[in-house]
Tab-separated table of C-alpha atoms in Angstrom:
chain	number	residue	atom	x	y	z
F	8	MET	CA	-24.353	-16.119	198.132
F	9	ARG	CA	-24.373	-12.551	199.432
F	10	ARG	CA	-25.062	-12.277	203.166
F	11	LEU	CA	-27.052	-9.499	204.846
F	12	LEU	CA	-27.207	-9.145	208.631
F	13	VAL	CA	-30.175	-7.148	209.985
F	14	ILE	CA	-29.894	-5.846	213.571
F	15	ASP	CA	-33.307	-4.413	214.484
F	16	ASP	CA	-35.644	-4.906	217.447
F	17	ASP	CA	-38.722	-4.459	215.228
F	18	PRO	CA	-39.885	-7.893	213.919
F	19	ALA	CA	-42.076	-6.293	211.239
F	20	SER	CA	-39.100	-4.356	209.876
F	21	CYS	CA	-36.984	-7.531	209.802
F	22	ARG	CA	-39.711	-9.415	207.923
F	23	LEU	CA	-40.020	-6.581	205.379
F	24	VAL	CA	-36.276	-6.564	204.706
F	25	ALA	CA	-36.260	-10.354	204.299
F	26	ALA	CA	-39.179	-10.133	201.863
F	27	ILE	CA	-37.262	-7.586	199.775
F	28	PHE	CA	-33.896	-9.323	199.625
F	29	LYS	CA	-34.541	-13.075	199.686
F	30	PRO	CA	-36.039	-13.011	196.152
F	31	GLU	CA	-32.784	-11.310	195.099
F	32	GLY	CA	-30.807	-14.360	196.198
F	33	VAL	CA	-29.525	-12.723	199.390
F	34	GLU	CA	-29.111	-14.722	202.604
F	35	VAL	CA	-30.835	-12.590	205.269
F	36	THR	CA	-30.133	-13.138	208.990
F	37	SER	CA	-31.828	-11.069	211.716
F	38	GLU	CA	-30.977	-10.299	215.345
F	39	ASN	CA	-33.153	-8.187	217.635
F	40	ASP	CA	-30.527	-6.426	219.779
F	41	GLY	CA	-26.997	-5.067	219.542
F	42	THR	CA	-25.285	-7.688	221.685
F	43	ALA	CA	-26.745	-10.592	219.712
F	44	GLY	CA	-26.005	-8.767	216.459
F	45	LEU	CA	-22.316	-8.341	217.311
F	46	ALA	CA	-22.047	-12.007	218.264
F	47	ARG	CA	-23.651	-13.016	214.967
F	48	LEU	CA	-21.315	-10.656	213.083
F	49	ALA	CA	-18.292	-12.636	214.281
F	50	THR	CA	-19.663	-16.005	213.126
F	51	LEU	CA	-21.679	-15.067	210.026
F	52	LYS	CA	-19.151	-12.654	208.453
F	53	PRO	CA	-21.852	-10.832	206.467
F	54	ASP	CA	-21.180	-8.689	203.409
F	55	VAL	CA	-23.463	-5.847	204.572
F	56	VAL	CA	-25.119	-4.900	207.873
F	57	LEU	CA	-28.507	-3.188	208.133
F	58	LEU	CA	-28.587	-1.552	211.582
F	59	ASP	CA	-31.419	0.167	213.468
F	60	LEU	CA	-30.422	3.314	215.351
F	61	GLN	CA	-32.974	3.112	218.164
F	62	MET	CA	-32.824	-0.159	220.100
F	63	PRO	CA	-33.150	-0.962	223.813
F	64	GLY	CA	-29.882	-1.601	225.629
F	65	MET	CA	-26.978	-0.972	223.273
F	66	ASP	CA	-28.076	1.660	220.728
F	67	GLY	CA	-27.173	1.736	217.047
F	68	ILE	CA	-24.353	4.270	217.427
F	69	GLU	CA	-22.503	2.070	219.918
F	70	VAL	CA	-23.098	-1.039	217.796
F	71	LEU	CA	-21.748	0.855	214.771
F	72	ARG	CA	-18.593	1.812	216.679
F	73	ARG	CA	-17.976	-1.819	217.620
F	74	ILE	CA	-18.629	-3.057	214.086
F	75	ARG	CA	-16.141	-0.512	212.712
F	76	THR	CA	-13.566	-1.760	215.211
F	77	ALA	CA	-14.190	-5.426	214.400
F	78	ASP	CA	-14.361	-5.004	210.603
F	79	PRO	CA	-13.745	-1.458	209.312
F	80	GLU	CA	-14.365	-2.533	205.701
F	81	ILE	CA	-17.929	-3.821	206.110
F	82	PRO	CA	-20.631	-1.403	204.831
F	83	VAL	CA	-23.235	-0.543	207.493
F	84	VAL	CA	-26.567	0.953	206.381
F	85	MET	CA	-28.484	2.675	209.190
F	86	LEU	CA	-32.262	2.543	209.674
F	87	THR	CA	-33.809	5.499	211.461
F	88	ALA	CA	-37.100	7.135	212.307
F	89	GLU	CA	-37.572	10.500	210.586
F	90	ARG	CA	-36.984	12.378	213.857
F	91	ASP	CA	-33.535	10.760	214.216
F	92	VAL	CA	-31.975	12.292	211.085
F	93	LYS	CA	-29.361	14.214	213.111
F	94	THR	CA	-28.277	10.979	214.775
F	95	ALA	CA	-28.142	9.309	211.365
F	96	VAL	CA	-25.843	12.047	210.087
F	97	ARG	CA	-23.639	11.444	213.124
F	98	ALA	CA	-23.570	7.764	212.190
F	99	MET	CA	-22.410	8.706	208.685
F	100	GLN	CA	-19.576	10.686	210.238
F	101	LEU	CA	-18.596	7.558	212.189
F	102	GLY	CA	-18.317	5.584	208.957
F	103	ALA	CA	-21.825	4.344	208.123
F	104	PHE	CA	-22.321	3.639	204.412
F	105	ASP	CA	-25.746	5.307	204.182
F	106	TYR	CA	-29.036	5.635	206.073
F	107	HIS	CA	-32.769	5.189	205.355
F	108	ASN	CA	-35.894	6.293	207.158
F	109	LYS	CA	-38.329	3.650	208.435
F	110	PRO	CA	-40.458	2.125	207.109
F	111	VAL	CA	-38.041	1.421	204.279
F	112	ASN	CA	-38.965	2.065	200.659
F	113	HIS	CA	-38.600	-1.141	198.625
F	114	ASP	CA	-36.756	0.335	195.616
F	115	GLU	CA	-34.568	2.755	197.573
F	116	ILE	CA	-33.292	0.222	200.110
F	117	LEU	CA	-32.668	-2.280	197.298
F	118	VAL	CA	-30.481	0.217	195.419
F	119	THR	CA	-28.534	1.230	198.539
F	120	VAL	CA	-27.840	-2.276	199.791
F	121	ASN	CA	-26.856	-3.465	196.306
F	122	ARG	CA	-24.384	-0.562	196.136
F	123	ALA	CA	-23.042	-1.657	199.501
F	124	PHE	CA	-22.645	-5.227	198.211
F	125	GLU	CA	-20.737	-3.893	195.180
F	126	THR	CA	-18.445	-1.811	197.390
F	127	ARG	CA	-17.722	-4.789	199.630
F	128	ALA	CA	-17.018	-6.991	196.597
F	129	LEU	CA	-14.655	-4.432	195.063
F	130	LYS	CA	-12.659	-4.089	198.279
F	131	HIS	CA	-12.519	-7.870	198.590
F	132	GLU	CA	-11.267	-8.171	195.000
F	133	VAL	CA	-8.505	-5.646	195.632
F	134	THR	CA	-7.485	-7.439	198.840
F	135	GLU	CA	-7.371	-10.806	197.105
F	136	LEU	CA	-5.456	-9.369	194.174
F	137	ARG	CA	-2.847	-7.999	196.530
F	138	LYS	CA	-2.490	-11.403	198.174
F	139	GLN	CA	-2.127	-13.144	194.826
F	140	ILE	CA	0.610	-10.942	193.417
F	141	GLY	CA	2.378	-9.868	196.578
F	142	GLN	CA	4.293	-6.624	196.250
F	143	GLY	CA	2.776	-5.999	192.838
F	144	GLY	CA	-0.597	-5.524	194.504
F	145	TRP	CA	-0.139	-1.775	194.838
F	146	LEU	CA	0.317	-1.339	191.095
F	147	ALA	CA	-2.557	-3.681	190.229
F	148	ALA	CA	-4.809	-1.799	192.649
F	149	GLN	CA	-3.945	1.407	190.781
F	150	MET	CA	-4.124	0.165	187.190
F	151	GLY	CA	-6.409	-2.874	186.963
F	152	ARG	CA	-6.505	-6.653	186.814
F	153	SER	CA	-6.457	-7.486	183.098
F	154	VAL	CA	-4.003	-9.938	181.565
F	155	ALA	CA	-2.050	-6.970	180.169
F	156	ILE	CA	-1.652	-5.385	183.607
F	157	ARG	CA	-0.677	-8.697	185.195
F	158	ARG	CA	2.115	-8.878	182.623
F	159	ILE	CA	3.233	-5.331	183.537
F	160	VAL	CA	3.233	-6.298	187.226
F	161	GLU	CA	5.453	-9.292	186.438
F	162	GLN	CA	7.892	-7.078	184.522
F	163	VAL	CA	7.990	-4.544	187.360
F	164	THR	CA	8.732	-7.273	189.893
F	165	THR	CA	11.509	-8.626	187.666
F	166	VAL	CA	13.291	-5.334	186.982
F	167	ALA	CA	12.808	-3.780	190.436
F	168	ALA	CA	15.321	-6.194	191.920
F	169	THR	CA	18.015	-5.092	189.442
F	170	THR	CA	20.022	-1.899	188.900
F	171	PHE	CA	18.898	-1.556	185.271
F	172	THR	CA	17.935	1.812	183.852
F	173	VAL	CA	14.322	1.433	182.680
F	174	LEU	CA	12.530	3.025	179.734
F	175	LEU	CA	8.722	3.144	179.923
F	176	LEU	CA	6.844	3.459	176.631
F	177	GLY	CA	3.202	4.391	176.237
F	178	GLU	CA	0.649	6.996	175.312
F	179	THR	CA	-0.160	9.934	177.557
F	180	GLY	CA	-2.256	8.853	180.529
F	181	THR	CA	-1.383	5.143	180.440
F	182	GLY	CA	0.194	5.205	183.913
F	183	LYS	CA	3.916	5.477	183.248
F	184	GLU	CA	4.588	7.371	186.484
F	185	LEU	CA	2.627	4.762	188.465
F	186	VAL	CA	4.828	2.041	186.993
F	187	ALA	CA	7.943	4.055	187.852
F	188	GLN	CA	6.694	4.441	191.430
F	189	ALA	CA	6.009	0.697	191.608
F	190	ILE	CA	9.559	-0.103	190.489
F	191	HIS	CA	10.894	2.251	193.168
F	192	ARG	CA	8.584	0.792	195.847
F	193	GLN	CA	9.752	-2.752	195.136
F	194	SER	CA	13.451	-1.902	194.901
F	195	GLU	CA	16.075	-1.665	197.633
F	196	ARG	CA	15.824	2.123	197.249
F	197	ARG	CA	12.225	2.221	198.493
F	198	SER	CA	13.122	4.133	201.685
F	199	GLN	CA	14.932	6.861	199.722
F	200	PRO	CA	13.434	9.722	197.639
F	201	PHE	CA	11.442	9.240	194.451
F	202	VAL	CA	11.896	12.393	192.358
F	203	ALA	CA	9.644	12.844	189.304
F	204	LEU	CA	10.582	15.397	186.643
F	205	ASP	CA	8.528	16.281	183.569
F	206	CYS	CA	11.041	17.232	180.885
F	207	GLY	CA	8.280	18.892	178.875
F	208	ALA	CA	7.083	21.098	181.719
F	209	ILE	CA	10.413	22.767	182.541
F	210	PRO	CA	11.351	25.693	180.258
F	211	ALA	CA	14.578	24.883	178.395
F	212	PRO	CA	16.596	27.811	179.876
F	213	LEU	CA	15.881	26.563	183.411
F	214	MET	CA	16.241	22.844	182.829
F	215	GLU	CA	19.991	22.480	183.383
F	216	SER	CA	19.840	24.356	186.684
F	217	GLU	CA	16.801	22.316	187.757
F	218	LEU	CA	18.496	18.992	187.042
F	219	PHE	CA	22.103	19.691	188.007
F	220	GLY	CA	21.815	22.650	190.396
F	221	HIS	CA	23.971	25.777	190.342
F	222	GLU	CA	26.501	27.704	192.390
F	223	LYS	CA	25.901	31.222	193.641
F	224	GLY	CA	26.640	33.704	190.848
F	225	ALA	CA	26.521	31.059	188.112
F	226	PHE	CA	24.193	33.288	186.079
F	227	THR	CA	22.202	36.480	186.449
F	228	GLY	CA	19.742	36.043	189.294
F	229	ALA	CA	21.578	33.118	190.902
F	230	ASP	CA	21.902	34.841	194.263
F	231	ARG	CA	22.290	31.592	196.191
F	232	LYS	CA	23.497	28.048	195.718
F	233	LYS	CA	20.863	25.536	194.647
F	234	ARG	CA	21.001	21.737	194.731
F	235	GLY	CA	19.657	20.069	191.621
F	236	GLN	CA	17.021	17.367	191.529
F	237	PHE	CA	19.599	14.676	190.762
F	238	ALA	CA	21.435	15.491	193.996
F	239	LEU	CA	18.185	15.715	195.991
F	240	ALA	CA	17.312	12.182	194.887
F	241	GLY	CA	20.490	10.785	196.469
F	242	GLY	CA	20.114	7.065	197.144
F	243	GLY	CA	16.704	7.005	195.497
F	244	THR	CA	15.118	7.048	192.057
F	245	VAL	CA	14.837	9.796	189.424
F	246	PHE	CA	11.887	9.525	187.032
F	247	LEU	CA	12.365	11.528	183.819
F	248	ASP	CA	8.981	11.836	182.117
F	249	GLU	CA	8.696	12.955	178.481
F	250	ILE	CA	12.406	12.301	177.962
F	251	GLY	CA	11.954	12.969	174.236
F	252	ASN	CA	11.624	16.685	175.055
F	253	LEU	CA	15.134	16.891	176.521
F	254	PRO	CA	17.253	19.350	174.474
F	255	MET	CA	20.237	17.851	172.637
F	256	ALA	CA	22.759	19.721	174.804
F	257	LEU	CA	21.261	18.242	177.954
F	258	GLN	CA	21.059	14.803	176.359
F	259	ALA	CA	24.862	14.811	176.214
F	260	LYS	CA	25.108	15.832	179.876
F	261	LEU	CA	22.581	13.203	180.951
F	262	LEU	CA	24.574	10.575	179.067
F	263	ARG	CA	27.681	11.531	181.058
F	264	VAL	CA	25.705	11.236	184.283
F	265	LEU	CA	24.538	7.742	183.336
F	266	GLU	CA	28.053	6.673	182.387
F	267	ALA	CA	30.113	8.281	185.169
F	268	ARG	CA	27.449	8.690	187.890
F	269	GLN	CA	28.714	12.240	188.443
F	270	ILE	CA	27.078	15.656	188.246
F	271	GLN	CA	28.603	19.106	187.939
F	272	PRO	CA	26.405	22.059	188.967
F	273	LEU	CA	26.282	25.157	186.782
F	274	GLY	CA	29.201	27.371	187.754
F	275	GLY	CA	30.811	24.584	189.756
F	276	ALA	CA	34.414	23.491	189.323
F	277	LEU	CA	34.105	20.016	190.806
F	278	ALA	CA	31.957	17.042	189.896
F	279	THR	CA	30.297	15.059	192.672
F	280	LEU	CA	29.298	11.413	192.698
F	281	ILE	CA	25.610	10.522	192.861
F	282	ASP	CA	23.879	7.249	193.694
F	283	VAL	CA	20.510	7.222	191.935
F	284	ARG	CA	18.528	4.935	189.686
F	285	PHE	CA	17.094	6.433	186.509
F	286	ILE	CA	13.724	5.577	185.002
F	287	ALA	CA	12.688	7.428	181.843
F	288	ALA	CA	9.355	7.561	180.044
F	289	THR	CA	8.108	8.783	176.700
F	290	ASN	CA	5.084	8.789	174.435
F	291	ASP	CA	7.384	9.479	171.471
F	292	ASP	CA	8.930	6.923	169.150
F	293	LEU	CA	12.502	7.446	170.344
F	294	GLN	CA	13.937	5.213	167.633
F	295	GLN	CA	12.291	7.450	165.041
F	296	LEU	CA	13.731	10.520	166.774
F	297	VAL	CA	17.150	8.861	166.705
F	298	SER	CA	16.849	8.253	162.952
F	299	GLU	CA	15.866	11.917	162.497
F	300	GLY	CA	18.885	13.077	164.502
F	301	ARG	CA	16.713	14.549	167.274
F	302	PHE	CA	17.684	12.086	169.994
F	303	ARG	CA	21.096	10.618	170.726
F	304	ALA	CA	21.425	6.939	169.862
F	305	ASP	CA	23.951	6.333	172.647
F	306	LEU	CA	21.599	7.886	175.217
F	307	TYR	CA	18.690	5.820	173.914
F	308	PHE	CA	20.608	2.572	174.410
F	309	ARG	CA	21.713	3.675	177.892
F	310	LEU	CA	18.110	4.375	178.879
F	311	ALA	CA	16.644	1.259	177.283
F	312	GLN	CA	18.524	-1.354	179.297
F	313	TYR	CA	15.037	-2.669	180.107
F	314	THR	CA	11.840	-1.470	178.438
F	315	VAL	CA	8.237	-1.756	179.554
F	316	ALA	CA	5.510	-0.989	177.000
F	317	LEU	CA	2.238	0.143	178.575
F	318	PRO	CA	-0.942	-0.664	176.625
F	319	ALA	CA	-3.554	1.981	175.884
F	320	LEU	CA	-6.804	1.746	177.847
F	321	ARG	CA	-8.730	0.905	174.650
F	322	ASP	CA	-6.537	-2.207	174.388
F	323	ARG	CA	-7.418	-3.387	177.905
F	324	ARG	CA	-11.117	-2.607	178.160
F	325	ASP	CA	-11.493	-5.203	180.919
F	326	ASP	CA	-9.943	-2.614	183.258
F	327	ILE	CA	-12.419	0.203	182.539
F	328	ASP	CA	-15.055	-1.049	185.002
F	329	PHE	CA	-12.422	-1.525	187.725
F	330	LEU	CA	-10.827	1.889	187.152
F	331	ALA	CA	-14.138	3.725	186.854
F	332	ARG	CA	-15.334	2.379	190.209
F	333	ARG	CA	-11.983	3.151	191.847
F	334	PHE	CA	-11.976	6.699	190.479
F	335	LEU	CA	-15.595	7.146	191.589
F	336	GLU	CA	-14.683	6.208	195.160
F	337	GLU	CA	-11.663	8.547	195.189
F	338	VAL	CA	-13.516	11.466	193.616
F	339	CYS	CA	-16.518	11.155	195.935
F	340	ILE	CA	-14.164	11.392	198.913
F	341	GLU	CA	-12.376	14.378	197.353
F	342	LEU	CA	-15.579	16.248	196.441
F	343	ARG	CA	-17.583	14.997	199.436
F	344	ARG	CA	-20.330	13.584	197.246
F	345	PRO	CA	-22.527	10.622	198.306
F	346	ILE	CA	-22.567	8.913	194.880
F	347	GLN	CA	-21.816	5.224	195.398
F	348	ALA	CA	-22.313	3.546	192.019
F	349	ILE	CA	-22.297	3.989	188.248
F	350	ALA	CA	-25.478	3.119	186.367
F	351	PRO	CA	-25.112	0.083	184.051
F	352	ASP	CA	-25.842	2.120	180.903
F	353	ALA	CA	-23.309	4.741	182.040
F	354	MET	CA	-20.702	2.016	182.495
F	355	ALA	CA	-21.528	0.697	179.029
F	356	ALA	CA	-20.900	4.181	177.640
F	357	LEU	CA	-17.531	4.310	179.386
F	358	GLU	CA	-16.588	0.857	178.095
F	359	GLY	CA	-17.581	1.814	174.549
F	360	TYR	CA	-15.385	4.896	174.397
F	361	ASP	CA	-11.865	4.799	172.903
F	362	TRP	CA	-10.146	6.902	175.627
F	363	PRO	CA	-7.469	8.770	173.642
F	364	GLY	CA	-6.348	10.265	176.968
F	365	ASN	CA	-6.380	6.819	178.608
F	366	ALA	CA	-6.834	6.425	182.388
F	367	ARG	CA	-6.137	10.115	183.021
F	368	GLU	CA	-9.054	11.057	180.761
F	369	LEU	CA	-11.297	8.453	182.425
F	370	ARG	CA	-10.600	9.953	185.835
F	371	ASN	CA	-11.329	13.462	184.537
F	372	VAL	CA	-14.657	12.332	183.054
F	373	ILE	CA	-15.675	10.648	186.318
F	374	ARG	CA	-14.634	13.732	188.295
F	375	GLN	CA	-16.618	16.133	186.133
F	376	ALA	CA	-19.657	13.858	186.050
F	377	VAL	CA	-19.648	13.467	189.850
F	378	LEU	CA	-19.346	17.216	190.311
F	379	GLU	CA	-22.490	17.867	188.264
F	380	SER	CA	-24.578	14.824	189.208
F	381	LYS	CA	-27.337	15.201	191.813
F	382	THR	CA	-28.324	11.530	192.056
F	383	ALA	CA	-27.111	8.642	194.214
F	384	VAL	CA	-26.185	6.602	191.127
F	385	LEU	CA	-24.084	8.258	188.410
F	386	PRO	CA	-26.346	8.329	185.326
F	387	LYS	CA	-25.424	7.908	181.685
F	388	SER	CA	-26.419	11.501	180.939
F	389	ALA	CA	-23.820	12.821	183.407
F	390	VAL	CA	-21.100	10.711	181.812
F	391	ARG	CA	-21.898	11.220	178.129
F	392	ARG	CA	-21.605	14.989	178.094
F	393	PHE	CA	-17.915	14.765	179.010
F	394	LEU	CA	-16.944	12.091	176.500
F	395	GLY	CA	-15.035	13.181	173.404
F	396	LYS	CA	-15.762	12.514	169.769
F	397	SER	CA	-14.411	8.975	169.524
F	398	SER	CA	-17.164	7.410	171.633
F	399	LYS	CA	-18.828	4.318	170.215
F	400	THR	CA	-22.015	5.173	172.104
F	401	SER	CA	-23.661	7.285	169.342
F	402	ASN	CA	-22.585	10.460	171.069
F	403	THR	CA	-23.127	12.503	167.917
F	404	VAL	CA	-24.328	16.039	167.423
F	405	GLY	CA	-27.781	14.710	166.651
F	406	THR	CA	-28.131	13.037	170.053
F	407	ARG	CA	-26.275	15.550	172.210
F	408	SER	CA	-27.970	18.162	174.311
F	409	LEU	CA	-27.240	21.827	173.592
F	410	LYS	CA	-24.864	21.944	176.584
F	411	GLU	CA	-23.034	18.810	175.408
F	412	THR	CA	-22.632	20.199	171.907
F	413	ALA	CA	-21.368	23.525	173.249
F	414	ALA	CA	-18.846	21.815	175.536
F	415	ALA	CA	-17.544	19.663	172.679
F	416	ALA	CA	-17.281	22.700	170.407
F	417	ALA	CA	-15.369	24.601	173.098
F	418	ARG	CA	-12.882	21.739	173.466
F	419	GLU	CA	-12.396	21.578	169.706
F	420	ALA	CA	-11.884	25.351	169.497
F	421	GLU	CA	-9.354	25.294	172.345
F	422	HIS	CA	-7.455	22.454	170.674
F	423	GLN	CA	-7.354	24.321	167.375
F	424	LEU	CA	-6.266	27.597	168.998
F	425	ILE	CA	-3.342	25.934	170.771
F	426	CYS	CA	-2.233	24.217	167.547
F	427	ASP	CA	-2.488	27.449	165.544
F	428	THR	CA	-0.486	29.367	168.145
F	429	LEU	CA	2.241	26.721	168.313
F	430	ARG	CA	2.425	26.747	164.529
F	431	GLU	CA	2.905	30.531	164.556
F	432	THR	CA	5.590	30.354	167.258
F	433	GLY	CA	7.459	27.436	165.717
F	434	GLY	CA	6.664	25.146	168.646
F	435	ASN	CA	8.035	27.576	171.265
F	436	LYS	CA	5.830	26.863	174.300
F	437	SER	CA	7.015	29.863	176.320
F	438	GLN	CA	6.160	32.235	173.477
F	439	ALA	CA	2.868	30.449	172.804
F	440	ALA	CA	1.874	30.796	176.468
F	441	ARG	CA	2.452	34.567	176.270
F	442	VAL	CA	0.382	34.852	173.080
F	443	LEU	CA	-2.439	32.855	174.678
F	444	GLN	CA	-2.170	34.958	177.859
F	445	THR	CA	-1.690	31.948	180.104
F	446	ASP	CA	1.198	30.530	182.091
F	447	TYR	CA	3.646	27.935	180.804
F	448	LYS	CA	2.463	25.149	183.120
F	449	THR	CA	-1.223	25.591	182.221
F	450	LEU	CA	-0.393	25.421	178.527
F	451	HIS	CA	1.716	22.311	179.080
F	452	VAL	CA	-1.104	20.576	180.984
F	453	LYS	CA	-3.614	21.367	178.221
F	454	MET	CA	-1.219	20.178	175.524
F	455	LYS	CA	-0.728	16.935	177.414
F	456	ALA	CA	-4.491	16.450	177.767
F	457	PHE	CA	-5.014	17.021	174.028
F	458	GLY	CA	-1.981	14.938	173.018
F	459	ILE	CA	-0.347	17.952	171.333
F	460	ARG	CA	3.448	17.863	170.969
F	461	ALA	CA	5.471	21.059	170.526
F	462	ARG	CA	8.041	19.218	168.420
F	463	ASP	CA	5.437	18.690	165.688
F	464	PHE	CA	5.376	22.454	165.096
F	465	MET	CA	9.118	23.075	165.152
F	466	PRO	CA	10.853	23.944	161.871
F	467	SER	CA	12.345	20.841	160.271
C-alpha cells in the first residue's frame, strides 16, 4: 500500500487530504508539527510527504531541509496559503516536488500526489534493479528492464572481464554506444579513457590523421604534430561506431593495429606500441559487405571475437514505458519544465509506435513534446504530432491537425531531398553537404536520424 505522510497543523486540512486519498487505497498518516512529522518520517518511511509551509515552531522550509537530508529521494509536496507563493517557489528551489495553495483542490492534489507516487516508484525500481544485477545496473538504468535487456547485461558482464575485441550489432538508436560504455565501465580499464569515434562522421581525407595522428609537415597544413585518437586512448577503450563506413585502405591499417598493437602516425618513421581495447559497432550487415568485397573478411573476424546483437525498440516494447519516463525526467531538467508525468493515452500512443529510430527517436519525441506542452501532464496531442508514419495509433492524414500534417510533410520532403542529392553526388557526403548548403556534421546527423546510408548511393 502506498503511504502518504501529512505534516500540517490544520486538522481540517488533514481530514480533507485523508478523505481524498483513503478511497484511492492510500495509507494516510498525519502529524500536526514539524518535530513530530520528522520523527514519524523515520519510522513510517512514507512514499510521499505533504508538508504545510506555515506551522508554529519549526516552519515548512526547515522541515523540508531536514527531510531532504534524511531521504533526498522522497517527493515532498508543499501546501501554502496564496500569499506564500514566493516561499513556495523557494521550497521548489530546495528540492520540493511541487506546491498547492490551500484549501486544496480535489482533482489537482490527486494528480500531483499520484505523480509523486509514480516518481518514487520509478526511482525505487531503478535502485532495486541496480541491486539485483550489480555492476550491470548502470546499463539497465539506461536501457530498460525487459528480458532482452537483461540478456544484454549478462553478455556485457561476461565479456567485460576479458580482453576480447567486441562487435556490437543493431539498428541506429538501439544503444550501441551505451553498451560499449558499459563494457568499459565494468572492465579493468574503467579508470582510463573511453574514446568514441563515429567512422561515418569523419570525412575520409581526415580519417587517417584523426585515428593515427601525424607528424609536423606530413601534409599541407600540418603545421604541428598531432596525436591520434588511438594514442589518446592509451590504457583505455576505443569505440569505433559505424565501422562499415571505414574506407578499405584504412581497414588494412586497422587490421595491422589489431594484430600488432602498433600505430604509425602519418609522416612518422617509427611505429609505437599502444595498449587499448577495441569495440566496434555497425548497423550494416558486415557479412554481406564482406561477400560484396566492401569489407575485409580478416578484419571482420578480428573484430567479431565476441558479438552482441541489440534488439530494436519495437522488439522490446516492455521498455518503452520505462524509457519514456526516464527521458521525460531528463528532458524536464534540461528544459526546466515542470511536467512530471505522461498521460495514459499518450503512453499508449508511444507503445503503439514502431520506432524506426529506436530509443534515440523516442527521446527526441519526448523532448519536442515537452518543449511545446503547457500542461503538467504530457498529453497525447503533444506526443502524436511528432510521431512518424509507422504509428499504430491511427496517426493518419485524416486525423492529424494541419500543423501535424505540415510537420510530417516537411520531414518527408527533407528525407527525399537528402536522398536525391546523395544520388546525384554518388554517395559523396562532403559534396552533398555543399549542394545542400549545410555542414558535413549536420548532414551526417540527419542521415543517421532518417536511417540513410551513403553507401546505398555509391556506384556499384
